[in-house]
Amino acid sequence: MIAAELVVRDLASVATLAPGPVPRVGTTMSDLGIVEGGAVAVDQGRVVWVGPARRLSSEVRLRPGARTVDGQGGSAVPGFVDPHTHVLFSGDRADELSLRAAGATYAEIARQGGGLFSTVRATRRASDARLLRETEGRLRRMAAAGTTTVEVKSGYALEHVGELRLLRLIPRLARRTGLRLVPTYLGAHAVPPELRRRPDAYVRSIVERTLPAVAREGLARFCDVFCEPGFFSVASSERILRAARDLGLGLKVHADEFVASGGARLAARLRAASADHLLATPPGDRRRLASAGVTAVVLPVTAFASAARRSPARELVDEGVAVAVGSDCSPNTWVEGIPGVLAAAVHGGRLTPAEALTAATVNAAHALGLSDAGTIEAGRPADLAVFPVPSPSSLGYRFDVRPSVVLRQGKPVSPP
Ligand code: ZN
């Protein structure tokens, strides 16, 4: 008999997302590994058993004092993995919506010193305590909506000391929230205003000073670059990413968000872990991602909030690219809960609900290099969410469905 200290039962279904190839591509994205009428048993933070509820009592022994969680006929899914966020910032940019309404674009607002640069000013000014408090609130709301793993990028300090400060806050946020956080160094988010006329000096300081410090202190698992005209050229992006790879960091690219910048092609050439956004990627470059095994991270809320475009999620799946989906939570695209992002991926990106769920779990974990997240499987961390819906396909269909239970390592996440 398998011993358990917690059991989740009375579930219409468990979408295990296991077994199967990782990452999922093409038709394999539709196989959710559903157990109908399932139950999940947890011990010491890990799943120890998942199967049909009728076999539970003969295969699982409850430890004295074990807890039973009533799934109330809902659907269990793996805790969401959000593979792309800028959640660590201070302030907000609500005042810019009137400029947007008058037709100004993200890049135009940034050129006038607003947008990203107003967040840089607010973040540089904010104390550690303030940054921790504001970001912790966002992370707790993400968790309450079903997310248990979050990639967190730096990128709102844009100078050596400030970027290191942001990265050092990430483990503290993980301890405070209990979430699994994956840190990414994004010093190359934009050229800071004080070096606007000397962008090469900023690239040099990233390559020669900040990246080695990040690697020495083990502050980030990935290095990311905003590869776009007016931000970082393909040549500068490649210089930064090659230096990061030499230091042992994984690679990510903000690619082709506004124009076909060559970012996806660069990600394919360097065999990056992921290429993200891809709104303007030409079909030939999408196929390069497929053959290089680069995961495409689509950010469907940003597609309409920032660029007024349709997410190319459907095309990427049909072309055989491994697709993951993320929130892009930032002061520009302030979305915290993955359920709304799934709905945007389905209604805007034309994924099926099953494909979207795969993209937000097992494929998102793959985009972060995590082999033990994004599934409900014996031996893996007990990270899961129960939604009060009859089947997981209601996720992606309904925009604002909220889970009744969220477990991270077998413990209910505390409300925000
Ligand atoms: Zn981003």
mmCIF file of C-alpha atoms in Angstrom, residues 31-372:
data_model
loop_
_atom_site.group_PDB
_atom_site.id
_atom_site.type_symbol
_atom_site.label_atom_id
_atom_site.label_comp_id
_atom_site.label_asym_id
_atom_site.label_seq_id
_atom_site.Cartn_x
_atom_site.Cartn_y
_atom_site.Cartn_z
ATOM 1 C CA ASP A 31 -3.500 14.303 -25.382
ATOM 2 C CA LEU A 32 -4.110 15.407 -21.803
ATOM 3 C CA GLY A 33 -3.697 11.978 -20.198
ATOM 4 C CA ILE A 34 -7.163 12.207 -18.679
ATOM 5 C CA VAL A 35 -8.155 9.937 -15.769
ATOM 6 C CA GLU A 36 -11.962 10.000 -15.536
ATOM 7 C CA GLY A 37 -13.375 9.993 -12.041
ATOM 8 C CA GLY A 38 -9.860 10.335 -10.730
ATOM 9 C CA ALA A 39 -8.216 10.949 -7.398
ATOM 10 C CA VAL A 40 -4.734 12.104 -6.431
ATOM 11 C CA ALA A 41 -2.746 11.057 -3.355
ATOM 12 C CA VAL A 42 0.079 13.195 -1.985
ATOM 13 C CA ASP A 43 2.803 12.506 0.545
ATOM 14 C CA GLN A 44 5.604 14.814 1.695
ATOM 15 C CA GLY A 45 4.865 17.337 -1.009
ATOM 16 C CA ARG A 46 4.888 14.860 -3.892
ATOM 17 C CA VAL A 47 2.237 13.018 -5.835
ATOM 18 C CA VAL A 48 2.459 9.352 -4.830
ATOM 19 C CA TRP A 49 -0.572 7.989 -6.675
ATOM 20 C CA VAL A 50 -3.023 9.115 -9.346
ATOM 21 C CA GLY A 51 -5.768 6.921 -10.722
ATOM 22 C CA PRO A 52 -9.493 6.121 -10.773
ATOM 23 C CA ALA A 53 -11.128 6.834 -7.412
ATOM 24 C CA ARG A 54 -12.572 3.307 -7.212
ATOM 25 C CA ARG A 55 -9.032 1.912 -6.773
ATOM 26 C CA LEU A 56 -8.017 4.481 -4.170
ATOM 27 C CA SER A 57 -9.003 2.560 -1.031
ATOM 28 C CA SER A 58 -7.331 -0.662 -2.145
ATOM 29 C CA GLU A 59 -4.066 0.984 -3.230
ATOM 30 C CA VAL A 60 -3.560 3.949 -0.897
ATOM 31 C CA ARG A 61 -3.347 3.938 2.892
ATOM 32 C CA LEU A 62 -4.049 7.233 4.650
ATOM 33 C CA ARG A 63 -1.572 8.186 7.361
ATOM 34 C CA PRO A 64 -3.016 9.093 10.759
ATOM 35 C CA GLY A 65 -4.287 12.667 10.576
ATOM 36 C CA ALA A 66 -4.324 12.638 6.753
ATOM 37 C CA ARG A 67 -6.388 15.333 5.028
ATOM 38 C CA THR A 68 -9.002 14.774 2.370
ATOM 39 C CA VAL A 69 -9.720 17.570 -0.101
ATOM 40 C CA ASP A 70 -13.166 17.464 -1.697
ATOM 41 C CA GLY A 71 -12.866 18.192 -5.416
ATOM 42 C CA GLN A 72 -16.658 18.723 -5.582
ATOM 43 C CA GLY A 73 -16.931 17.137 -9.006
ATOM 44 C CA GLY A 74 -14.422 19.523 -10.541
ATOM 45 C CA SER A 75 -11.460 19.007 -12.850
ATOM 46 C CA ALA A 76 -7.861 18.739 -11.627
ATOM 47 C CA VAL A 77 -5.054 20.034 -13.826
ATOM 48 C CA PRO A 78 -1.329 20.496 -13.199
ATOM 49 C CA GLY A 79 -0.397 23.789 -11.546
ATOM 50 C CA PHE A 80 0.177 26.228 -14.388
ATOM 51 C CA VAL A 81 3.728 27.076 -15.381
ATOM 52 C CA ASP A 82 3.967 30.711 -16.493
ATOM 53 C CA PRO A 83 7.122 30.772 -18.662
ATOM 54 C CA HIS A 84 7.327 34.533 -19.383
ATOM 55 C CA THR A 85 6.731 37.335 -16.881
ATOM 56 C CA HIS A 86 8.055 40.776 -15.994
ATOM 57 C CA VAL A 87 6.240 40.591 -12.678
ATOM 58 C CA LEU A 88 9.051 42.258 -10.670
ATOM 59 C CA PHE A 89 8.456 46.011 -10.972
ATOM 60 C CA SER A 90 7.083 49.014 -9.110
ATOM 61 C CA GLY A 91 4.252 51.385 -10.018
ATOM 62 C CA ASP A 92 1.764 51.207 -12.857
ATOM 63 C CA ARG A 93 1.133 52.837 -16.241
ATOM 64 C CA ALA A 94 -2.616 53.270 -16.244
ATOM 65 C CA ASP A 95 -2.157 56.907 -17.271
ATOM 66 C CA GLU A 96 -0.749 55.842 -20.661
ATOM 67 C CA LEU A 97 -3.968 54.302 -21.867
ATOM 68 C CA SER A 98 -5.235 57.690 -23.034
ATOM 69 C CA LEU A 99 -2.095 58.026 -25.232
ATOM 70 C CA ARG A 100 -2.770 54.552 -26.580
ATOM 71 C CA ALA A 101 -6.383 55.459 -27.234
ATOM 72 C CA ALA A 102 -5.116 58.401 -29.286
ATOM 73 C CA GLY A 103 -3.083 56.003 -31.413
ATOM 74 C CA ALA A 104 0.403 56.023 -29.860
ATOM 75 C CA THR A 105 2.268 52.688 -30.036
ATOM 76 C CA TYR A 106 4.384 50.969 -27.374
ATOM 77 C CA ALA A 107 7.594 51.932 -29.195
ATOM 78 C CA GLU A 108 6.505 55.577 -29.663
ATOM 79 C CA ILE A 109 5.612 55.978 -25.985
ATOM 80 C CA ALA A 110 8.979 54.458 -25.020
ATOM 81 C CA ARG A 111 10.836 56.825 -27.393
ATOM 82 C CA GLN A 112 9.288 59.765 -25.536
ATOM 83 C CA GLY A 113 10.633 58.455 -22.235
ATOM 84 C CA GLY A 114 7.395 56.857 -21.069
ATOM 85 C CA GLY A 115 6.251 53.256 -21.113
ATOM 86 C CA LEU A 116 9.061 50.946 -20.097
ATOM 87 C CA PHE A 117 11.211 53.923 -19.040
ATOM 88 C CA SER A 118 8.629 55.234 -16.598
ATOM 89 C CA THR A 119 8.616 51.761 -15.001
ATOM 90 C CA VAL A 120 12.434 51.865 -14.908
ATOM 91 C CA ARG A 121 12.290 55.184 -13.006
ATOM 92 C CA ALA A 122 9.714 53.838 -10.536
ATOM 93 C CA THR A 123 11.585 50.562 -10.029
ATOM 94 C CA ARG A 124 14.971 52.233 -9.508
ATOM 95 C CA ARG A 125 13.383 54.528 -6.884
ATOM 96 C CA ALA A 126 11.494 51.784 -5.030
ATOM 97 C CA SER A 127 12.931 50.283 -1.843
ATOM 98 C CA ASP A 128 13.465 46.526 -1.576
ATOM 99 C CA ALA A 129 10.525 46.366 0.839
ATOM 100 C CA ARG A 130 8.231 48.073 -1.628
ATOM 101 C CA LEU A 131 9.300 45.923 -4.578
ATOM 102 C CA LEU A 132 8.835 42.781 -2.500
ATOM 103 C CA ARG A 133 5.391 43.878 -1.294
ATOM 104 C CA GLU A 134 4.041 44.881 -4.700
ATOM 105 C CA THR A 135 5.444 41.814 -6.481
ATOM 106 C CA GLU A 136 4.360 39.417 -3.745
ATOM 107 C CA GLY A 137 0.778 40.615 -4.212
ATOM 108 C CA ARG A 138 0.902 39.870 -7.921
ATOM 109 C CA LEU A 139 2.481 36.449 -7.370
ATOM 110 C CA ARG A 140 -0.122 35.497 -4.767
ATOM 111 C CA ARG A 141 -2.932 36.453 -7.145
ATOM 112 C CA MET A 142 -1.263 34.365 -9.875
ATOM 113 C CA ALA A 143 -1.152 31.421 -7.479
ATOM 114 C CA ALA A 144 -4.779 31.894 -6.463
ATOM 115 C CA ALA A 145 -5.645 31.545 -10.170
ATOM 116 C CA GLY A 146 -3.782 28.231 -10.450
ATOM 117 C CA THR A 147 -0.138 29.079 -11.214
ATOM 118 C CA THR A 148 2.543 27.268 -9.194
ATOM 119 C CA THR A 149 5.716 27.982 -11.227
ATOM 120 C CA VAL A 150 6.641 31.426 -12.555
ATOM 121 C CA GLU A 151 9.551 32.654 -14.632
ATOM 122 C CA VAL A 152 10.572 36.101 -13.363
ATOM 123 C CA LYS A 153 12.679 38.456 -15.475
ATOM 124 C CA SER A 154 14.787 41.371 -14.306
ATOM 125 C CA GLY A 155 14.973 44.289 -16.720
ATOM 126 C CA TYR A 156 13.533 47.400 -15.062
ATOM 127 C CA ALA A 157 16.796 48.691 -13.593
ATOM 128 C CA LEU A 158 18.967 48.625 -16.741
ATOM 129 C CA GLU A 159 22.197 49.144 -14.850
ATOM 130 C CA HIS A 160 24.645 46.798 -13.149
ATOM 131 C CA VAL A 161 23.845 47.238 -9.461
ATOM 132 C CA GLY A 162 20.108 47.605 -9.953
ATOM 133 C CA GLU A 163 19.766 44.521 -12.138
ATOM 134 C CA LEU A 164 21.671 42.427 -9.589
ATOM 135 C CA ARG A 165 19.414 43.826 -6.862
ATOM 136 C CA LEU A 166 16.298 42.708 -8.749
ATOM 137 C CA LEU A 167 17.680 39.203 -9.312
ATOM 138 C CA ARG A 168 18.617 38.871 -5.619
ATOM 139 C CA LEU A 169 14.995 39.642 -4.655
ATOM 140 C CA ILE A 170 13.669 36.631 -6.592
ATOM 141 C CA PRO A 171 14.716 33.915 -4.090
ATOM 142 C CA ARG A 172 13.214 36.056 -1.321
ATOM 143 C CA LEU A 173 9.929 36.213 -3.244
ATOM 144 C CA ALA A 174 10.026 32.429 -3.660
ATOM 145 C CA ARG A 175 10.417 31.998 0.099
ATOM 146 C CA ARG A 176 7.615 34.468 0.843
ATOM 147 C CA THR A 177 5.108 32.991 -1.602
ATOM 148 C CA GLY A 178 6.098 29.302 -1.629
ATOM 149 C CA LEU A 179 6.004 29.409 -5.440
ATOM 150 C CA ARG A 180 8.667 27.939 -7.669
ATOM 151 C CA LEU A 181 10.327 30.924 -9.345
ATOM 152 C CA VAL A 182 12.776 30.696 -12.251
ATOM 153 C CA PRO A 183 14.976 33.805 -12.577
ATOM 154 C CA THR A 184 15.950 35.294 -15.945
ATOM 155 C CA TYR A 185 18.414 38.137 -16.460
ATOM 156 C CA LEU A 186 16.969 40.633 -18.962
ATOM 157 C CA GLY A 187 19.425 43.518 -18.693
ATOM 158 C CA ALA A 188 18.949 43.826 -22.462
ATOM 159 C CA HIS A 189 15.303 44.877 -22.109
ATOM 160 C CA ALA A 190 16.139 48.343 -23.463
ATOM 161 C CA VAL A 191 19.126 50.683 -23.619
ATOM 162 C CA PRO A 192 18.935 52.890 -20.499
ATOM 163 C CA PRO A 193 18.234 56.591 -21.188
ATOM 164 C CA GLU A 194 21.625 57.716 -19.856
ATOM 165 C CA LEU A 195 23.379 55.565 -22.519
ATOM 166 C CA ARG A 196 20.941 56.265 -25.357
ATOM 167 C CA ARG A 197 23.702 57.702 -27.516
ATOM 168 C CA ARG A 198 26.134 54.928 -26.620
ATOM 169 C CA PRO A 199 24.197 51.663 -26.894
ATOM 170 C CA ASP A 200 27.409 49.714 -27.509
ATOM 171 C CA ALA A 201 28.707 50.814 -24.117
ATOM 172 C CA TYR A 202 25.626 49.271 -22.496
ATOM 173 C CA VAL A 203 26.048 45.998 -24.422
ATOM 174 C CA ARG A 204 29.701 45.937 -23.335
ATOM 175 C CA SER A 205 28.767 46.465 -19.683
ATOM 176 C CA ILE A 206 26.254 43.581 -19.885
ATOM 177 C CA VAL A 207 28.791 41.240 -21.483
ATOM 178 C CA GLU A 208 31.889 42.204 -19.500
ATOM 179 C CA ARG A 209 30.475 43.130 -16.113
ATOM 180 C CA THR A 210 26.908 42.125 -15.301
ATOM 181 C CA LEU A 211 26.659 38.703 -16.953
ATOM 182 C CA PRO A 212 29.819 37.389 -15.234
ATOM 183 C CA ALA A 213 28.470 38.649 -11.882
ATOM 184 C CA VAL A 214 25.086 37.014 -12.522
ATOM 185 C CA ALA A 215 26.783 33.709 -13.322
ATOM 186 C CA ARG A 216 29.241 33.911 -10.412
ATOM 187 C CA GLU A 217 26.426 34.425 -7.917
ATOM 188 C CA GLY A 218 24.079 31.947 -9.623
ATOM 189 C CA LEU A 219 21.402 34.650 -9.848
ATOM 190 C CA ALA A 220 19.692 33.551 -13.068
ATOM 191 C CA ARG A 221 18.991 30.377 -14.988
ATOM 192 C CA PHE A 222 18.376 32.172 -18.292
ATOM 193 C CA CYS A 223 19.502 35.261 -20.176
ATOM 194 C CA ASP A 224 16.936 37.014 -22.367
ATOM 195 C CA VAL A 225 17.295 39.803 -24.965
ATOM 196 C CA PHE A 226 14.727 42.201 -26.474
ATOM 197 C CA CYS A 227 15.748 41.822 -30.133
ATOM 198 C CA GLU A 228 13.865 44.539 -32.018
ATOM 199 C CA PRO A 229 14.800 47.673 -34.016
ATOM 200 C CA GLY A 230 15.309 50.559 -31.578
ATOM 201 C CA PHE A 231 16.099 48.108 -28.763
ATOM 202 C CA PHE A 232 18.829 45.529 -29.529
ATOM 203 C CA SER A 233 20.033 44.573 -33.009
ATOM 204 C CA VAL A 234 20.513 40.950 -34.023
ATOM 205 C CA ALA A 235 24.301 41.443 -33.772
ATOM 206 C CA SER A 236 24.136 42.910 -30.235
ATOM 207 C CA SER A 237 21.612 40.278 -29.146
ATOM 208 C CA GLU A 238 23.854 37.518 -30.462
ATOM 209 C CA ARG A 239 26.882 38.957 -28.657
ATOM 210 C CA ILE A 240 25.009 39.004 -25.346
ATOM 211 C CA LEU A 241 23.485 35.551 -25.774
ATOM 212 C CA ARG A 242 26.784 33.908 -26.772
ATOM 213 C CA ALA A 243 28.458 35.418 -23.704
ATOM 214 C CA ALA A 244 25.590 34.132 -21.533
ATOM 215 C CA ARG A 245 25.841 30.654 -23.012
ATOM 216 C CA ASP A 246 29.597 30.580 -22.371
ATOM 217 C CA LEU A 247 28.783 31.282 -18.712
ATOM 218 C CA GLY A 248 26.328 28.367 -18.551
ATOM 219 C CA LEU A 249 23.028 30.273 -18.811
ATOM 220 C CA GLY A 250 20.092 29.106 -20.931
ATOM 221 C CA LEU A 251 18.909 31.448 -23.687
ATOM 222 C CA LYS A 252 15.624 33.206 -24.455
ATOM 223 C CA VAL A 253 14.781 35.820 -27.072
ATOM 224 C CA HIS A 254 12.009 38.437 -27.267
ATOM 225 C CA ALA A 255 11.624 37.913 -31.004
ATOM 226 C CA ASP A 256 9.673 39.617 -33.786
ATOM 227 C CA GLU A 257 7.105 41.284 -31.536
ATOM 228 C CA PHE A 258 6.671 44.432 -33.648
ATOM 229 C CA VAL A 259 8.478 43.659 -36.908
ATOM 230 C CA ALA A 260 10.322 40.693 -38.437
ATOM 231 C CA SER A 261 13.556 41.534 -36.643
ATOM 232 C CA GLY A 262 15.402 38.260 -37.227
ATOM 233 C CA GLY A 263 14.930 37.351 -33.564
ATOM 234 C CA ALA A 264 13.364 33.941 -34.189
ATOM 235 C CA ARG A 265 16.051 33.131 -36.723
ATOM 236 C CA LEU A 266 18.690 34.062 -34.133
ATOM 237 C CA ALA A 267 16.970 31.867 -31.507
ATOM 238 C CA ALA A 268 17.020 28.957 -33.956
ATOM 239 C CA ARG A 269 20.673 29.511 -34.855
ATOM 240 C CA LEU A 270 21.708 29.541 -31.180
ATOM 241 C CA ARG A 271 19.265 26.727 -30.298
ATOM 242 C CA ALA A 272 17.785 28.866 -27.550
ATOM 243 C CA ALA A 273 15.406 27.352 -25.004
ATOM 244 C CA SER A 274 12.632 29.590 -26.316
ATOM 245 C CA ALA A 275 11.712 32.366 -28.713
ATOM 246 C CA ASP A 276 8.904 34.523 -27.339
ATOM 247 C CA HIS A 277 6.158 36.761 -28.868
ATOM 248 C CA LEU A 278 6.692 35.906 -32.601
ATOM 249 C CA LEU A 279 3.828 38.125 -33.798
ATOM 250 C CA ALA A 280 5.711 39.176 -36.939
ATOM 251 C CA THR A 281 7.817 36.051 -37.539
ATOM 252 C CA PRO A 282 7.836 35.013 -41.214
ATOM 253 C CA PRO A 283 6.688 31.408 -41.888
ATOM 254 C CA GLY A 284 10.203 30.378 -42.940
ATOM 255 C CA ASP A 285 11.591 31.451 -39.574
ATOM 256 C CA ARG A 286 8.795 29.613 -37.739
ATOM 257 C CA ARG A 287 9.902 26.443 -39.506
ATOM 258 C CA ARG A 288 13.468 27.140 -38.392
ATOM 259 C CA LEU A 289 12.228 27.089 -34.789
ATOM 260 C CA ALA A 290 10.624 23.683 -35.390
ATOM 261 C CA SER A 291 13.757 22.136 -36.867
ATOM 262 C CA ALA A 292 16.025 23.639 -34.202
ATOM 263 C CA GLY A 293 13.774 22.365 -31.391
ATOM 264 C CA VAL A 294 13.200 25.853 -29.975
ATOM 265 C CA THR A 295 9.986 26.241 -27.956
ATOM 266 C CA ALA A 296 7.752 29.107 -29.099
ATOM 267 C CA VAL A 297 6.306 31.010 -26.132
ATOM 268 C CA VAL A 298 3.156 32.799 -27.287
ATOM 269 C CA LEU A 299 1.786 35.684 -25.221
ATOM 270 C CA PRO A 300 -1.753 36.097 -26.536
ATOM 271 C CA VAL A 301 -2.875 38.861 -24.166
ATOM 272 C CA THR A 302 0.036 41.064 -25.269
ATOM 273 C CA ALA A 303 -0.840 40.322 -28.886
ATOM 274 C CA PHE A 304 -3.971 42.398 -28.631
ATOM 275 C CA ALA A 305 -3.065 44.705 -25.723
ATOM 276 C CA SER A 306 0.190 45.962 -27.178
ATOM 277 C CA ALA A 307 0.283 45.175 -30.867
ATOM 278 C CA ALA A 308 -3.388 44.731 -31.815
ATOM 279 C CA ARG A 309 -2.478 41.550 -33.650
ATOM 280 C CA ARG A 310 -3.642 37.983 -33.582
ATOM 281 C CA SER A 311 -1.398 35.504 -31.806
ATOM 282 C CA PRO A 312 0.099 33.038 -34.343
ATOM 283 C CA ALA A 313 -0.387 30.103 -31.951
ATOM 284 C CA ARG A 314 -2.405 28.010 -34.461
ATOM 285 C CA GLU A 315 0.158 28.422 -37.244
ATOM 286 C CA LEU A 316 3.027 27.517 -34.906
ATOM 287 C CA VAL A 317 1.321 24.304 -33.771
ATOM 288 C CA ASP A 318 0.431 23.360 -37.353
ATOM 289 C CA GLU A 319 4.032 23.924 -38.446
ATOM 290 C CA GLY A 320 5.310 21.507 -35.812
ATOM 291 C CA VAL A 321 6.761 24.014 -33.337
ATOM 292 C CA ALA A 322 6.526 23.156 -29.624
ATOM 293 C CA VAL A 323 4.229 25.904 -28.296
ATOM 294 C CA ALA A 324 4.058 27.197 -24.734
ATOM 295 C CA VAL A 325 1.843 30.014 -23.507
ATOM 296 C CA GLY A 326 2.597 32.695 -20.920
ATOM 297 C CA SER A 327 1.054 35.767 -19.356
ATOM 298 C CA ASP A 328 3.806 38.332 -20.099
ATOM 299 C CA CYS A 329 2.557 39.936 -16.858
ATOM 300 C CA SER A 330 4.095 43.418 -16.849
ATOM 301 C CA PRO A 331 3.000 47.035 -16.397
ATOM 302 C CA ASN A 332 2.221 46.959 -20.136
ATOM 303 C CA THR A 333 0.155 43.735 -20.108
ATOM 304 C CA TRP A 334 -1.081 43.427 -16.573
ATOM 305 C CA VAL A 335 -2.607 39.978 -16.517
ATOM 306 C CA GLU A 336 -1.956 37.699 -13.569
ATOM 307 C CA GLY A 337 -4.241 34.680 -13.927
ATOM 308 C CA ILE A 338 -3.501 32.018 -16.524
ATOM 309 C CA PRO A 339 -7.212 31.131 -17.096
ATOM 310 C CA GLY A 340 -7.719 34.413 -18.967
ATOM 311 C CA VAL A 341 -4.499 33.800 -20.910
ATOM 312 C CA LEU A 342 -5.762 30.346 -21.949
ATOM 313 C CA ALA A 343 -8.990 31.917 -23.137
ATOM 314 C CA ALA A 344 -6.991 34.456 -25.176
ATOM 315 C CA ALA A 345 -4.904 31.618 -26.662
ATOM 316 C CA VAL A 346 -8.088 29.801 -27.663
ATOM 317 C CA HIS A 347 -10.305 32.679 -28.788
ATOM 318 C CA GLY A 348 -7.508 34.839 -30.227
ATOM 319 C CA GLY A 349 -4.754 32.339 -31.061
ATOM 320 C CA ARG A 350 -7.146 29.616 -32.278
ATOM 321 C CA LEU A 351 -5.709 26.824 -30.153
ATOM 322 C CA THR A 352 -8.064 24.161 -28.881
ATOM 323 C CA PRO A 353 -8.577 24.167 -25.101
ATOM 324 C CA ALA A 354 -6.506 20.953 -24.849
ATOM 325 C CA GLU A 355 -3.624 22.466 -26.824
ATOM 326 C CA ALA A 356 -3.733 25.609 -24.681
ATOM 327 C CA LEU A 357 -3.621 23.570 -21.452
ATOM 328 C CA THR A 358 -0.638 21.593 -22.755
ATOM 329 C CA ALA A 359 1.039 24.882 -23.690
ATOM 330 C CA ALA A 360 0.564 26.269 -20.150
ATOM 331 C CA THR A 361 1.790 23.149 -18.347
ATOM 332 C CA VAL A 362 4.159 20.555 -19.750
ATOM 333 C CA ASN A 363 5.404 22.655 -22.686
ATOM 334 C CA ALA A 364 5.831 25.737 -20.504
ATOM 335 C CA ALA A 365 7.895 23.654 -18.063
ATOM 336 C CA HIS A 366 10.030 22.502 -20.986
ATOM 337 C CA ALA A 367 10.583 26.143 -22.015
ATOM 338 C CA LEU A 368 12.046 26.662 -18.523
ATOM 339 C CA GLY A 369 14.174 23.514 -18.624
ATOM 340 C CA LEU A 370 12.108 21.908 -15.846
ATOM 341 C CA SER A 371 11.533 18.170 -16.177
ATOM 342 C CA ASP A 372 9.503 17.871 -12.961
#
